[in-house]
mmCIF file of C-alpha atoms in Angstrom:
data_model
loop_
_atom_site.group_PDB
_atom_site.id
_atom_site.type_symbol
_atom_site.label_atom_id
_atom_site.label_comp_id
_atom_site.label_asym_id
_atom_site.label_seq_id
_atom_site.Cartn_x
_atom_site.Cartn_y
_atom_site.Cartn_z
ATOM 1 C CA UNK A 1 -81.683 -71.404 47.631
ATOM 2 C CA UNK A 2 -83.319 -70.697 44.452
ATOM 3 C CA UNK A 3 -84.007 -73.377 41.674
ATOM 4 C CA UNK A 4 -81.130 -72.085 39.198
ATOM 5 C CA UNK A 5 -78.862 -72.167 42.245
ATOM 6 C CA UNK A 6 -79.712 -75.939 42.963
ATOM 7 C CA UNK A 7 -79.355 -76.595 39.065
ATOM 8 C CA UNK A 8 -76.084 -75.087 38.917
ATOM 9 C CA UNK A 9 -75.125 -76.681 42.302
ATOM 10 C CA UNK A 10 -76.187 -80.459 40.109
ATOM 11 C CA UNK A 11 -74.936 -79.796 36.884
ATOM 12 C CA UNK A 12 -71.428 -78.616 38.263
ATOM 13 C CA UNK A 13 -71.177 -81.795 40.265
ATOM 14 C CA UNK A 14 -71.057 -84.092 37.074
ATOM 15 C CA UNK A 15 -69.342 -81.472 35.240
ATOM 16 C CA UNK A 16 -65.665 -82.975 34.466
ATOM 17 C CA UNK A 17 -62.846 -81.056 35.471
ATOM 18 C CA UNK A 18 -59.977 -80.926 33.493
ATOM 19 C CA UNK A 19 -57.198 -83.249 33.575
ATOM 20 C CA UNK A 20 -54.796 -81.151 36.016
ATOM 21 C CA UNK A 21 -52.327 -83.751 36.090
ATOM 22 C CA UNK A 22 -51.741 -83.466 32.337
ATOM 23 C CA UNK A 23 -50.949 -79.766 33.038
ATOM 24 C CA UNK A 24 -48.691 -80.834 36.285
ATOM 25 C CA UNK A 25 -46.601 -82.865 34.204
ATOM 26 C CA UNK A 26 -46.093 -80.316 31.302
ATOM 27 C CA UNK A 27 -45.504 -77.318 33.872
ATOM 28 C CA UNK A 28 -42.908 -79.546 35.693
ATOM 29 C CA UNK A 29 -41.278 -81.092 32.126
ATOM 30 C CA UNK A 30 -40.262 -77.505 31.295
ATOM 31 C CA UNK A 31 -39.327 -75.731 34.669
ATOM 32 C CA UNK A 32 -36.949 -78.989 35.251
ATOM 33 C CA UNK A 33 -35.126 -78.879 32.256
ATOM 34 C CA UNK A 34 -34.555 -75.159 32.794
ATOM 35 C CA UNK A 35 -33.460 -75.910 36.024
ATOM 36 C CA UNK A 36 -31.032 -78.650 35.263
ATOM 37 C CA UNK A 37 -29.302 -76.666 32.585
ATOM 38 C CA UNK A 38 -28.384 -73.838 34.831
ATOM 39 C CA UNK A 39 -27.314 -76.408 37.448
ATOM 40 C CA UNK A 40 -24.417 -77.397 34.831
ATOM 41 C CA UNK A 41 -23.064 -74.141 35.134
ATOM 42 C CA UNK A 42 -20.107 -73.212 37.274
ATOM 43 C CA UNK A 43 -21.358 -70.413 40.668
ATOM 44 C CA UNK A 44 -19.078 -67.736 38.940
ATOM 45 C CA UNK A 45 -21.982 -67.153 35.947
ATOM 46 C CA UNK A 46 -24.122 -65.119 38.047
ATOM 47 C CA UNK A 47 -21.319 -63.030 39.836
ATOM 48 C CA UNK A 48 -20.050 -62.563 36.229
ATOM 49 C CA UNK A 49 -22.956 -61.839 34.700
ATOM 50 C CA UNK A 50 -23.352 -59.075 37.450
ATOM 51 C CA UNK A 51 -20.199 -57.350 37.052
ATOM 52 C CA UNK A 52 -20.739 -57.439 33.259
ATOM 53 C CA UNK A 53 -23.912 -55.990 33.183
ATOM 54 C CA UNK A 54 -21.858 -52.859 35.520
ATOM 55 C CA UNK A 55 -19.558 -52.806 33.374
ATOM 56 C CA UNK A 56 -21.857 -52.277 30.145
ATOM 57 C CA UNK A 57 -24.552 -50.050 32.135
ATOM 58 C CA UNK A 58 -21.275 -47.735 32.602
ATOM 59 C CA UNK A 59 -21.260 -46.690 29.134
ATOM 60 C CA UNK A 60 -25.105 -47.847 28.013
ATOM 61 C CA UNK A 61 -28.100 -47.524 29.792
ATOM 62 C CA UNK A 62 -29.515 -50.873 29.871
ATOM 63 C CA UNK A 63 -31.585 -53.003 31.697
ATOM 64 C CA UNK A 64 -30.737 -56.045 33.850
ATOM 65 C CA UNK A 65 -32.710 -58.206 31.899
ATOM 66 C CA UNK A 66 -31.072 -57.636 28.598
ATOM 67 C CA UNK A 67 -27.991 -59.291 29.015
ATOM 68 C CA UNK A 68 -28.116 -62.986 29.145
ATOM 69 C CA UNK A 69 -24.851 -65.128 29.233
ATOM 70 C CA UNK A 70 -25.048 -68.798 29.085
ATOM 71 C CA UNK A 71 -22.033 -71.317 29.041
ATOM 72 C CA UNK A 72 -22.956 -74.492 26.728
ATOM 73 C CA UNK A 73 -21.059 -77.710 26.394
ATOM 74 C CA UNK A 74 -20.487 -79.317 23.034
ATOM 75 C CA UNK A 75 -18.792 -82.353 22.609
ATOM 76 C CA UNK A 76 -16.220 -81.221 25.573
ATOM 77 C CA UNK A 77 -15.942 -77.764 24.313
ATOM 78 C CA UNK A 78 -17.426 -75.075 26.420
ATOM 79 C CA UNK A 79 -19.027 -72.246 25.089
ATOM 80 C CA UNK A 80 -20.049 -68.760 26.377
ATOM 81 C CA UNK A 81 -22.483 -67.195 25.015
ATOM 82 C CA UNK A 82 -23.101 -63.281 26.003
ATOM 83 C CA UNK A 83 -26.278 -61.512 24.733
ATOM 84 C CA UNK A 84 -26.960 -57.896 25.193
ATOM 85 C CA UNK A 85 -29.400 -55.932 23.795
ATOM 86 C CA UNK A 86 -28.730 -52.271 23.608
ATOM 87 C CA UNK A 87 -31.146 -49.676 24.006
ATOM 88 C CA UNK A 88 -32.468 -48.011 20.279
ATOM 89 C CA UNK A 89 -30.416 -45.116 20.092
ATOM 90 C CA UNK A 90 -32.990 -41.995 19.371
ATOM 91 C CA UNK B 1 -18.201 -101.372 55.841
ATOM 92 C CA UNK B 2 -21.599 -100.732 56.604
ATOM 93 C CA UNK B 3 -23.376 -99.184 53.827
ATOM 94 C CA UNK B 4 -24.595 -95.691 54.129
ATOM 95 C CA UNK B 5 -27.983 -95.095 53.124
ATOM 96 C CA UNK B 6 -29.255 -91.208 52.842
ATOM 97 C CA UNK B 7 -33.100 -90.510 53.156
ATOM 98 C CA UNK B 8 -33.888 -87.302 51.051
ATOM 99 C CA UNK B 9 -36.363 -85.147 49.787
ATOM 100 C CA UNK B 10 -36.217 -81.817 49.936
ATOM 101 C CA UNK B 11 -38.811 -81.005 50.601
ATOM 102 C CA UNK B 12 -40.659 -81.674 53.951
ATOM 103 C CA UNK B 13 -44.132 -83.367 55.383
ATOM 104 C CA UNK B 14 -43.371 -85.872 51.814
ATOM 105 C CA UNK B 15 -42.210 -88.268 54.591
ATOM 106 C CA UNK B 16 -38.695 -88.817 55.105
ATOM 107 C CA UNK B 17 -39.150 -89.905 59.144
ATOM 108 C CA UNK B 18 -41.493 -92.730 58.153
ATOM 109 C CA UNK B 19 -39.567 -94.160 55.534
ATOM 110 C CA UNK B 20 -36.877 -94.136 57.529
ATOM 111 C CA UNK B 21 -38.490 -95.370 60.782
ATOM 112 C CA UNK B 22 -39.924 -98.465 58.389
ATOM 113 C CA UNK B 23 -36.758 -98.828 56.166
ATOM 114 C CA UNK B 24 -34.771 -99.499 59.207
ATOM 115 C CA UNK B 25 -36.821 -101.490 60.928
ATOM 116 C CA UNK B 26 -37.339 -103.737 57.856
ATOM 117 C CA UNK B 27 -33.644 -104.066 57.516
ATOM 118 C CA UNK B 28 -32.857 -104.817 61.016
ATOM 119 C CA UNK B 29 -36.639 -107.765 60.912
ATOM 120 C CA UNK B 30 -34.031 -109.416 57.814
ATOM 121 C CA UNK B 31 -31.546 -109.692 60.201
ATOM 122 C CA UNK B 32 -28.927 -106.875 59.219
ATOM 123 C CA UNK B 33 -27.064 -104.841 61.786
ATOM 124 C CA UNK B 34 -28.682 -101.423 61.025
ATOM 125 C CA UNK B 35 -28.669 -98.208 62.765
ATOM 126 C CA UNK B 36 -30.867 -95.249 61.645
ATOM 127 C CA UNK B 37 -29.986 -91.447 62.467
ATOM 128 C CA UNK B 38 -32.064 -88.086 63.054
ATOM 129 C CA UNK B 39 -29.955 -85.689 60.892
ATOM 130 C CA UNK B 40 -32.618 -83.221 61.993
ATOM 131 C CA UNK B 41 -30.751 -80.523 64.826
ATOM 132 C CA UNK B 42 -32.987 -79.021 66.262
ATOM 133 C CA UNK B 43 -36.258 -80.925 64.945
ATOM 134 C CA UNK B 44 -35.922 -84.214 66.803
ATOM 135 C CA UNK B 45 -38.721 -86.612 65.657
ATOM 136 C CA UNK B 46 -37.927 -90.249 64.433
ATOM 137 C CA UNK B 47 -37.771 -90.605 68.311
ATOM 138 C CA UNK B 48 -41.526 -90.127 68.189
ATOM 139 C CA UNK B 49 -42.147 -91.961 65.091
ATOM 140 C CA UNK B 50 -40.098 -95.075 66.586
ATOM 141 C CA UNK B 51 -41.795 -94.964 69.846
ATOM 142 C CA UNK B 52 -38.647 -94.348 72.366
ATOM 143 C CA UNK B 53 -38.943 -90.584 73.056
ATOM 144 C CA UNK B 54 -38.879 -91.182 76.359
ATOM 145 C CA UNK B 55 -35.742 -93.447 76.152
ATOM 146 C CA UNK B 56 -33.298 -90.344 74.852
ATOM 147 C CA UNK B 57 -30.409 -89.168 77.549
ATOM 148 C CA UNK B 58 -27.840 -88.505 75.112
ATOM 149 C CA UNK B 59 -27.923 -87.854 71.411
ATOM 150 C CA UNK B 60 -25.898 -87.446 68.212
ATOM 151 C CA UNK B 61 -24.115 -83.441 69.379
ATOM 152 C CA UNK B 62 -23.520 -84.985 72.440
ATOM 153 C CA UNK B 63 -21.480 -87.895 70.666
ATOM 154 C CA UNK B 64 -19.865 -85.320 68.532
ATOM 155 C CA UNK B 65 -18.629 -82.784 70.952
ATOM 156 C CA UNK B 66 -17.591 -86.058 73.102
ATOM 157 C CA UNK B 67 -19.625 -85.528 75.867
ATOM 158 C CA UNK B 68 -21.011 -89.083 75.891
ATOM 159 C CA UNK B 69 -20.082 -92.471 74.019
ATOM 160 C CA UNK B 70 -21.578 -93.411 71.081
ATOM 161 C CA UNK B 71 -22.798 -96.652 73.172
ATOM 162 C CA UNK B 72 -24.374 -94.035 75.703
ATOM 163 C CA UNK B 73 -26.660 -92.505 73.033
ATOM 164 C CA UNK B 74 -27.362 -95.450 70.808
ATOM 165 C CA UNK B 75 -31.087 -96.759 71.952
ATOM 166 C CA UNK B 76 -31.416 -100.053 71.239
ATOM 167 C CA UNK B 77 -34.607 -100.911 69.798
ATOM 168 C CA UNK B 78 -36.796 -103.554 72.318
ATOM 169 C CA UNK B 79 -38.936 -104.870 69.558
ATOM 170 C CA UNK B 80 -36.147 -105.229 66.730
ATOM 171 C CA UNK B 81 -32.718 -106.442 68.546
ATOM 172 C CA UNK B 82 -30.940 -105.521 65.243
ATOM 173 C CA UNK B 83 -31.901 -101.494 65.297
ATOM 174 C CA UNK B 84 -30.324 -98.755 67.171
ATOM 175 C CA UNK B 85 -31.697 -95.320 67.131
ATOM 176 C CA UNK B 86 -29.528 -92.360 67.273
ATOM 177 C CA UNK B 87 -31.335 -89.194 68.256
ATOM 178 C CA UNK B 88 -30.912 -85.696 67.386
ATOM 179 C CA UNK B 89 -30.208 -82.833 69.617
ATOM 180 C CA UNK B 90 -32.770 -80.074 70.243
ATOM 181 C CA UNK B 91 -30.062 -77.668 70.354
ATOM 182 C CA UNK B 92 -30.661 -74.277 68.492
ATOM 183 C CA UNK B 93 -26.771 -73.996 67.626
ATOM 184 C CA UNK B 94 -26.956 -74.915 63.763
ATOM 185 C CA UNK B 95 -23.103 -75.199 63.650
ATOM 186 C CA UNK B 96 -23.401 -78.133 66.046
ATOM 187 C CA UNK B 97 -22.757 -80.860 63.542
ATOM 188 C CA UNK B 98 -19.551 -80.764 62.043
ATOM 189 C CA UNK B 99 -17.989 -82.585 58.722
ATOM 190 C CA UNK B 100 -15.404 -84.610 60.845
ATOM 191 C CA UNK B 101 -17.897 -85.134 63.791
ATOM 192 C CA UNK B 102 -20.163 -86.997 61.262
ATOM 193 C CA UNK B 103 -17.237 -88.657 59.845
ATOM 194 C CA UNK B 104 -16.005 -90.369 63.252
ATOM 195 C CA UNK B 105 -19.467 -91.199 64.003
ATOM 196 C CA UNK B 106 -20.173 -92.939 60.449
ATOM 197 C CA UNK B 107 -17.064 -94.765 60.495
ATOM 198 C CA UNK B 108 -17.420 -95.876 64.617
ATOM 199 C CA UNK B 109 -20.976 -97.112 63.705
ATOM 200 C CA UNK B 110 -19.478 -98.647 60.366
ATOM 201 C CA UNK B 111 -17.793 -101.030 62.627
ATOM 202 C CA UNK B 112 -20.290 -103.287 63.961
ATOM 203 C CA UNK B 113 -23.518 -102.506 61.415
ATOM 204 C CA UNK B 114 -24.588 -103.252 58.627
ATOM 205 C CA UNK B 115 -26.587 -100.608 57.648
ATOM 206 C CA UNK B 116 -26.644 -97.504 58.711
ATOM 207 C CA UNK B 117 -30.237 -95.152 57.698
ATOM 208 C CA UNK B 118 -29.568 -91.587 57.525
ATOM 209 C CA UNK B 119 -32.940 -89.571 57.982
ATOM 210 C CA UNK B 120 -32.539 -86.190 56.395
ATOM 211 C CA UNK B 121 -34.535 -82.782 57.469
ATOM 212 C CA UNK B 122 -35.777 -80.568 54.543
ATOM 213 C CA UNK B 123 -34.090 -78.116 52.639
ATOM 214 C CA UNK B 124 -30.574 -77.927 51.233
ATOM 215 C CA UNK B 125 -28.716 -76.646 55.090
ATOM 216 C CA UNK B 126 -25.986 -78.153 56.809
ATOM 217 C CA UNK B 127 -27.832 -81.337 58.092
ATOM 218 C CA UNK B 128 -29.237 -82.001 54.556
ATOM 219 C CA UNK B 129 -26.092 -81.682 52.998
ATOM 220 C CA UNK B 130 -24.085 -83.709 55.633
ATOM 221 C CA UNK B 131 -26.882 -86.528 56.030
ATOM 222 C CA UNK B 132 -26.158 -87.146 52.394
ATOM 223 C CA UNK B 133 -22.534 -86.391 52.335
ATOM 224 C CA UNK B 134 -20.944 -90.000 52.912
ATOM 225 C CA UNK B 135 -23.802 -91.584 51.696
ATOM 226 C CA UNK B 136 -23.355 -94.919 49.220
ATOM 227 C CA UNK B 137 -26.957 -95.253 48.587
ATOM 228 C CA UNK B 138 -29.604 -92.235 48.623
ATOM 229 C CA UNK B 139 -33.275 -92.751 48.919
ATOM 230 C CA UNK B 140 -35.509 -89.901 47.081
ATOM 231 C CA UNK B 141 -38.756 -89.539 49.038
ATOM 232 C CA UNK B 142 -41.119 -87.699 46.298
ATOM 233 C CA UNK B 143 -44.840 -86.793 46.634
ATOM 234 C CA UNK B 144 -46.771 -86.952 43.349
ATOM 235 C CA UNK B 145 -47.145 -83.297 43.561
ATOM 236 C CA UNK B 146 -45.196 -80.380 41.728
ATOM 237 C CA UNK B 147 -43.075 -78.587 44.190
ATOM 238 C CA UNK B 148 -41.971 -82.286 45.421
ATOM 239 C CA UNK B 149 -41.215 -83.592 42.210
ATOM 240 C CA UNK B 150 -39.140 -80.391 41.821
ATOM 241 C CA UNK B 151 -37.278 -80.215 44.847
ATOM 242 C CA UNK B 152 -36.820 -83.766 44.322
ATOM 243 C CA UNK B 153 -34.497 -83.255 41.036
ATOM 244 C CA UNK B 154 -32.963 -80.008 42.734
ATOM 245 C CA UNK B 155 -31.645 -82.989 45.474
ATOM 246 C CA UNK B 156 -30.534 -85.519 42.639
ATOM 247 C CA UNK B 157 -28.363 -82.695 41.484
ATOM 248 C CA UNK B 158 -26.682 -82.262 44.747
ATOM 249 C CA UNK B 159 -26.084 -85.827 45.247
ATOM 250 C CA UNK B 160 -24.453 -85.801 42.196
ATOM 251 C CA UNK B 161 -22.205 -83.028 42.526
ATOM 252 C CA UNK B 162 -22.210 -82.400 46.345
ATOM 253 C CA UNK B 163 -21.567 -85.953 48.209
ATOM 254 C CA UNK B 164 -17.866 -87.155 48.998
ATOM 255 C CA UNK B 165 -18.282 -89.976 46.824
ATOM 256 C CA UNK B 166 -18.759 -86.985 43.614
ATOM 257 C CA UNK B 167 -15.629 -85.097 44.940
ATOM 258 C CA UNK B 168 -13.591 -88.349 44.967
ATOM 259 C CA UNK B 169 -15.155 -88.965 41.516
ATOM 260 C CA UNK B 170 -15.541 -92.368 42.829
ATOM 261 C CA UNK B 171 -19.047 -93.957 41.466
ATOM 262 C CA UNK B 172 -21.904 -92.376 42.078
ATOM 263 C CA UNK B 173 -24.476 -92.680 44.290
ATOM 264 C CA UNK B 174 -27.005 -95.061 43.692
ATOM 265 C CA UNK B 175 -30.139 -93.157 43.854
ATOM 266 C CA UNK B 176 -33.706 -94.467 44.277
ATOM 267 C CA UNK B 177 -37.254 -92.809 43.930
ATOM 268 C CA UNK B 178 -40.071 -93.773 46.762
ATOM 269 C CA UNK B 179 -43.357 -92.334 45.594
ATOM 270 C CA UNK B 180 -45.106 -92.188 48.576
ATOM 271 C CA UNK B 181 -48.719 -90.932 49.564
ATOM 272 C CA UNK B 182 -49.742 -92.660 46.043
ATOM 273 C CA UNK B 183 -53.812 -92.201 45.425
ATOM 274 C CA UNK B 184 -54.648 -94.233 42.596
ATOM 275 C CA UNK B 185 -58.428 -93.407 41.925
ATOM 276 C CA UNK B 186 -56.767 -89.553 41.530
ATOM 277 C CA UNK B 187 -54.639 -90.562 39.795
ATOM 278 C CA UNK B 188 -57.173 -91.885 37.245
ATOM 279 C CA UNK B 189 -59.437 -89.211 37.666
ATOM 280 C CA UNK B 190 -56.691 -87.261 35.868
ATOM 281 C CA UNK B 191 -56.225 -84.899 39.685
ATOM 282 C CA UNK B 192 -52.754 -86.254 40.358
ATOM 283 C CA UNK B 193 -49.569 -86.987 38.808
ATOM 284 C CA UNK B 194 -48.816 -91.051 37.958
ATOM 285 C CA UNK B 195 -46.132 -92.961 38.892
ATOM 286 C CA UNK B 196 -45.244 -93.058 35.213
ATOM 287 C CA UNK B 197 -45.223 -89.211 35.233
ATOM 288 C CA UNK B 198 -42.783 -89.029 37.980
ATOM 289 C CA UNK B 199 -40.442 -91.449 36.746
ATOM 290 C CA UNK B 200 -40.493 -90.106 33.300
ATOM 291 C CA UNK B 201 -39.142 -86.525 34.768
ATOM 292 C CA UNK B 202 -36.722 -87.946 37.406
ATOM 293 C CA UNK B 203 -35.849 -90.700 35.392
ATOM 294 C CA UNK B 204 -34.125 -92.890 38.373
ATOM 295 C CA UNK B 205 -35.191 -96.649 39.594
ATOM 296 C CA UNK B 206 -38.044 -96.835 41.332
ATOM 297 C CA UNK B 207 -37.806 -98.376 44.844
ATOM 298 C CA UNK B 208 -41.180 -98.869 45.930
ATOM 299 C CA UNK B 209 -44.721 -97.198 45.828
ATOM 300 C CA UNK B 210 -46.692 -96.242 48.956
ATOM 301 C CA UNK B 211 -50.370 -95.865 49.011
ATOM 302 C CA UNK B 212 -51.802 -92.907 51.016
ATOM 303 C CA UNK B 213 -53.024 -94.544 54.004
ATOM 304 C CA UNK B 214 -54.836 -93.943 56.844
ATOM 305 C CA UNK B 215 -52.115 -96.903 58.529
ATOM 306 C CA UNK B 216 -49.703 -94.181 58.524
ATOM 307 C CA UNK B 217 -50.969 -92.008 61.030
ATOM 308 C CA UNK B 218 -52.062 -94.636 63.388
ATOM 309 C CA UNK B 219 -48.114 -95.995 63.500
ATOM 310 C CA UNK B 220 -46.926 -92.522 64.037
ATOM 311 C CA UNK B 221 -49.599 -91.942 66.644
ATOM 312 C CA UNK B 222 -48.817 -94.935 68.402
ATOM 313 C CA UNK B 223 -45.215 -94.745 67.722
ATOM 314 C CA UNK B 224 -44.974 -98.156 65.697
ATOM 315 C CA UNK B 225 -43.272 -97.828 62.616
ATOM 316 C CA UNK B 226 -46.141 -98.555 59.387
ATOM 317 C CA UNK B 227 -44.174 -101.686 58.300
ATOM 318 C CA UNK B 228 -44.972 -103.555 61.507
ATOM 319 C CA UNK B 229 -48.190 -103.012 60.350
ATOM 320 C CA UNK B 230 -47.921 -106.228 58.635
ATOM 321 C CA UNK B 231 -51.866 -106.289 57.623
ATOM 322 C CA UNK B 232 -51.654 -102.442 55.958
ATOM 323 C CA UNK B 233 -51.509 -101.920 52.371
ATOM 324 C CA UNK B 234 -48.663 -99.035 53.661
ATOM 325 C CA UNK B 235 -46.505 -101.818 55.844
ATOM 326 C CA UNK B 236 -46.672 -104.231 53.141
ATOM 327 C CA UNK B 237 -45.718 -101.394 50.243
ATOM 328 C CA UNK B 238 -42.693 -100.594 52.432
ATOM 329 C CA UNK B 239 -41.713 -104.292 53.204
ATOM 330 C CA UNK B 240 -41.787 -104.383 49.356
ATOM 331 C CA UNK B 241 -39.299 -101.760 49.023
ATOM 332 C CA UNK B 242 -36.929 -103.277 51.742
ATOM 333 C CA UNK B 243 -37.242 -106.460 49.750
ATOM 334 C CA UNK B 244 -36.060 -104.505 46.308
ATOM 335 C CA UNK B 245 -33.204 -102.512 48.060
ATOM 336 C CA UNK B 246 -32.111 -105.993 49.125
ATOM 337 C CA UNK B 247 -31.941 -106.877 45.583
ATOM 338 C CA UNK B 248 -35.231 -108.924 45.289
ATOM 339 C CA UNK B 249 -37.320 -108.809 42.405
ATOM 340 C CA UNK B 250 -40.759 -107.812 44.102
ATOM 341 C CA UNK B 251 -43.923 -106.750 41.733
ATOM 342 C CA UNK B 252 -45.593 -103.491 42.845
ATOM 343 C CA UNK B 253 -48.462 -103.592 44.257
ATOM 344 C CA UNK B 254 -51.184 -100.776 45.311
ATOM 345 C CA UNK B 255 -50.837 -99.457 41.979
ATOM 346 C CA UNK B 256 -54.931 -99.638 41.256
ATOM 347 C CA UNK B 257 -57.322 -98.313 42.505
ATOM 348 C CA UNK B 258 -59.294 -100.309 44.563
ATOM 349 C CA UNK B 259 -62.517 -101.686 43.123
ATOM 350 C CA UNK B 260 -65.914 -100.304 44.618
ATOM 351 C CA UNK B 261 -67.854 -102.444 47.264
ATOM 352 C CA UNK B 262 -70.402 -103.268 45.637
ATOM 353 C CA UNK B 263 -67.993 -104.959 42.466
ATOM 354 C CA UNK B 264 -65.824 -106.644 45.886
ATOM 355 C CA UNK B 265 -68.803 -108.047 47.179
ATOM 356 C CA UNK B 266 -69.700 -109.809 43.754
ATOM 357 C CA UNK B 267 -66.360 -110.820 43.474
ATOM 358 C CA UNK B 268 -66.473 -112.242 46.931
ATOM 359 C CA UNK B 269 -70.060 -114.381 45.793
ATOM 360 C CA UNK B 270 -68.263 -115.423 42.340
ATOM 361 C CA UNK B 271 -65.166 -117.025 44.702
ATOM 362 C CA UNK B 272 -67.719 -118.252 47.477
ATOM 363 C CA UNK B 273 -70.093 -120.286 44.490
ATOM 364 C CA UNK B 274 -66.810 -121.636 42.684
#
């Protein structure tokens, strides 16, 4: 083992590593919230969402990923939002 | 009515068995009627954890299809005369527990206990979801770690949306976070979530806190549930949270990390001089 080898071997052992629990938290804060908002929607938003997207990909090539529909609730009053994003025509 | 009490998780190895295996045990040491179930077809193991795998002839499919009594598969427990043990089946058919099957058994048990401990497997099938189906109280075992904190919330969801007492829109569930293998000296190196992180993102009442502890393993090697352990910091953390499901106002312990030897043995001098 060479000398720089046995330095880098000492100096990484009271090197501090960052706070990964800090990061834990923030990772989980935003992946739960995400996750709790789609559990407040009904099952039918996904097979809806599907036959939408065949629907518009009938007349528009488009890609799965550009249609996003989300149901909110305001004050008892449901909304549905539907967002697609059509190709640039040439 | 005995009450129902769900042990949940999720996720698995967080340690839904031993909690269960101690829960029920510290029930039936305060004196209550309690029986504790393995919702787990197919993966039999609070049989181990209890110590009386070698006591099982019949077990809860065989109750349910009516091929024995409830009375023939019921162990009764030789150190605790409160706690029966219902075992699971290590059949491979996962249809073999059935809504109405649980039901009967529930509400035959119901009769003459108190309590009745329902020990969950992992993940979101059949026994999951009928382990916490009837339940009145659930008990969320969580990990300081991220996919158990997660799969944690994904279970409060179901219990709130997925349990007889949500379809009946009767009140919920009263739902209670165990943190268990707790390491406090990660936790203040900065390596491991704190219990304050964990409550702040699943936001329920904590029931108790249970150091990681080498206690743990020795009860499930010798097949002693950890809260006979009366000397471990693990058996006393879970003798704590029987206390606080029983309504008590307990303080947590186990919360610090330890101090070093060196700082014990002064403090030991300081109390020895005084």
């Amino acid at each position: 083992m060479s000398i720089t080898n046995v330095f880098n071997r000492i100096s990484n052992h009271f090197k501090r590593t960052p706070d990964s629990a800090k990061k834990a938290k923030e990772r989980l804060q935003i992946i739960i919230a995400h996750e709790r908002g789609q559990r407040e929607q009904p099952d039918f938003i996904a097979q809806m969402q599907k036959e939408l997207l065949d629907v518009i990909a009938k007349y528009v090539p488009i890609n799965r990923d550009d249609v996003r529909i989300e149901l909110e609730r305001v004050d008892g009053c449901s909304i549905l939002e539907l967002n697609v994003v059509l190709p640039q025509q040439d | 009515m005995a009450k129902i009490i769900v042990v949940t998780s999720g996720k698995g190895g967080v340690g839904k068995t031993t909690t269960s295996a101690s829960l029920s045990v510290g029930l039936a040491t305060r004196g209550f009627k309690t029986a504790v179930i393995d919702f787990d077809i197919g993966l039999r193991n609070l049989d181990l954890i209890m110590g009386v795998e070698r006591r099982v002839v019949y077990d809860f499919v065989n109750v349910i299809r009516g091929e024995s009594t409830l009375n023939q598969a019921l162990i009764r427990d030789k150190h605790h005369k409160e706690l029966c043990i219902l075992p699971a089946s290590q059949t491979r058919d996962k249809d073999a527990l059935t809504e109405e099957g649980v039901a009967a058994v529930l509400e035959e048990l119901g009769k003459s206990f108190d309590y009745i401990v329902c020990d969950s497997p992992a993940g979101i099938e059949r026994g999951a979801q009928l382990a916490m189906y009837f339940a009145d109280i659930a008990i969320v075992v969580t990990n300081p770690e991220v996919s158990s904190v997660r799969d944690s919330d994904r279970m409060l969801g179901l219990l709130s949306s997925k349990t007889k007492r949500a379809e009946e829109g009767r009140a919920p569930i009263s739902e209670h976070l165990l943190l268990t293998r707790y390491c406090p000296k990660r936790v203040s190196n900065g390596d491991m979530l704190s219990l304050s992180d964990v409550n702040e993102i699943l936001a329920i009442p904590l029931l108790g806190v249970i150091p990681e502890s080498p206690a743990v393993l020795r009860a499930s090697n010798s097949g002693v549930p950890v809260i006979d352990d009366t000397e471990s910091d693990a058996g006393q953390a879970y003798a704590d949270a029987v206390a606080r499901l029983l309504g008590e106002d307990v303080p947590f312990r186990f919360l610090e990390e330890k101090p070093h030897w060196i700082k014990r043995l002064f403090s030991f001098k300081e109390r020895e001089t005084v």
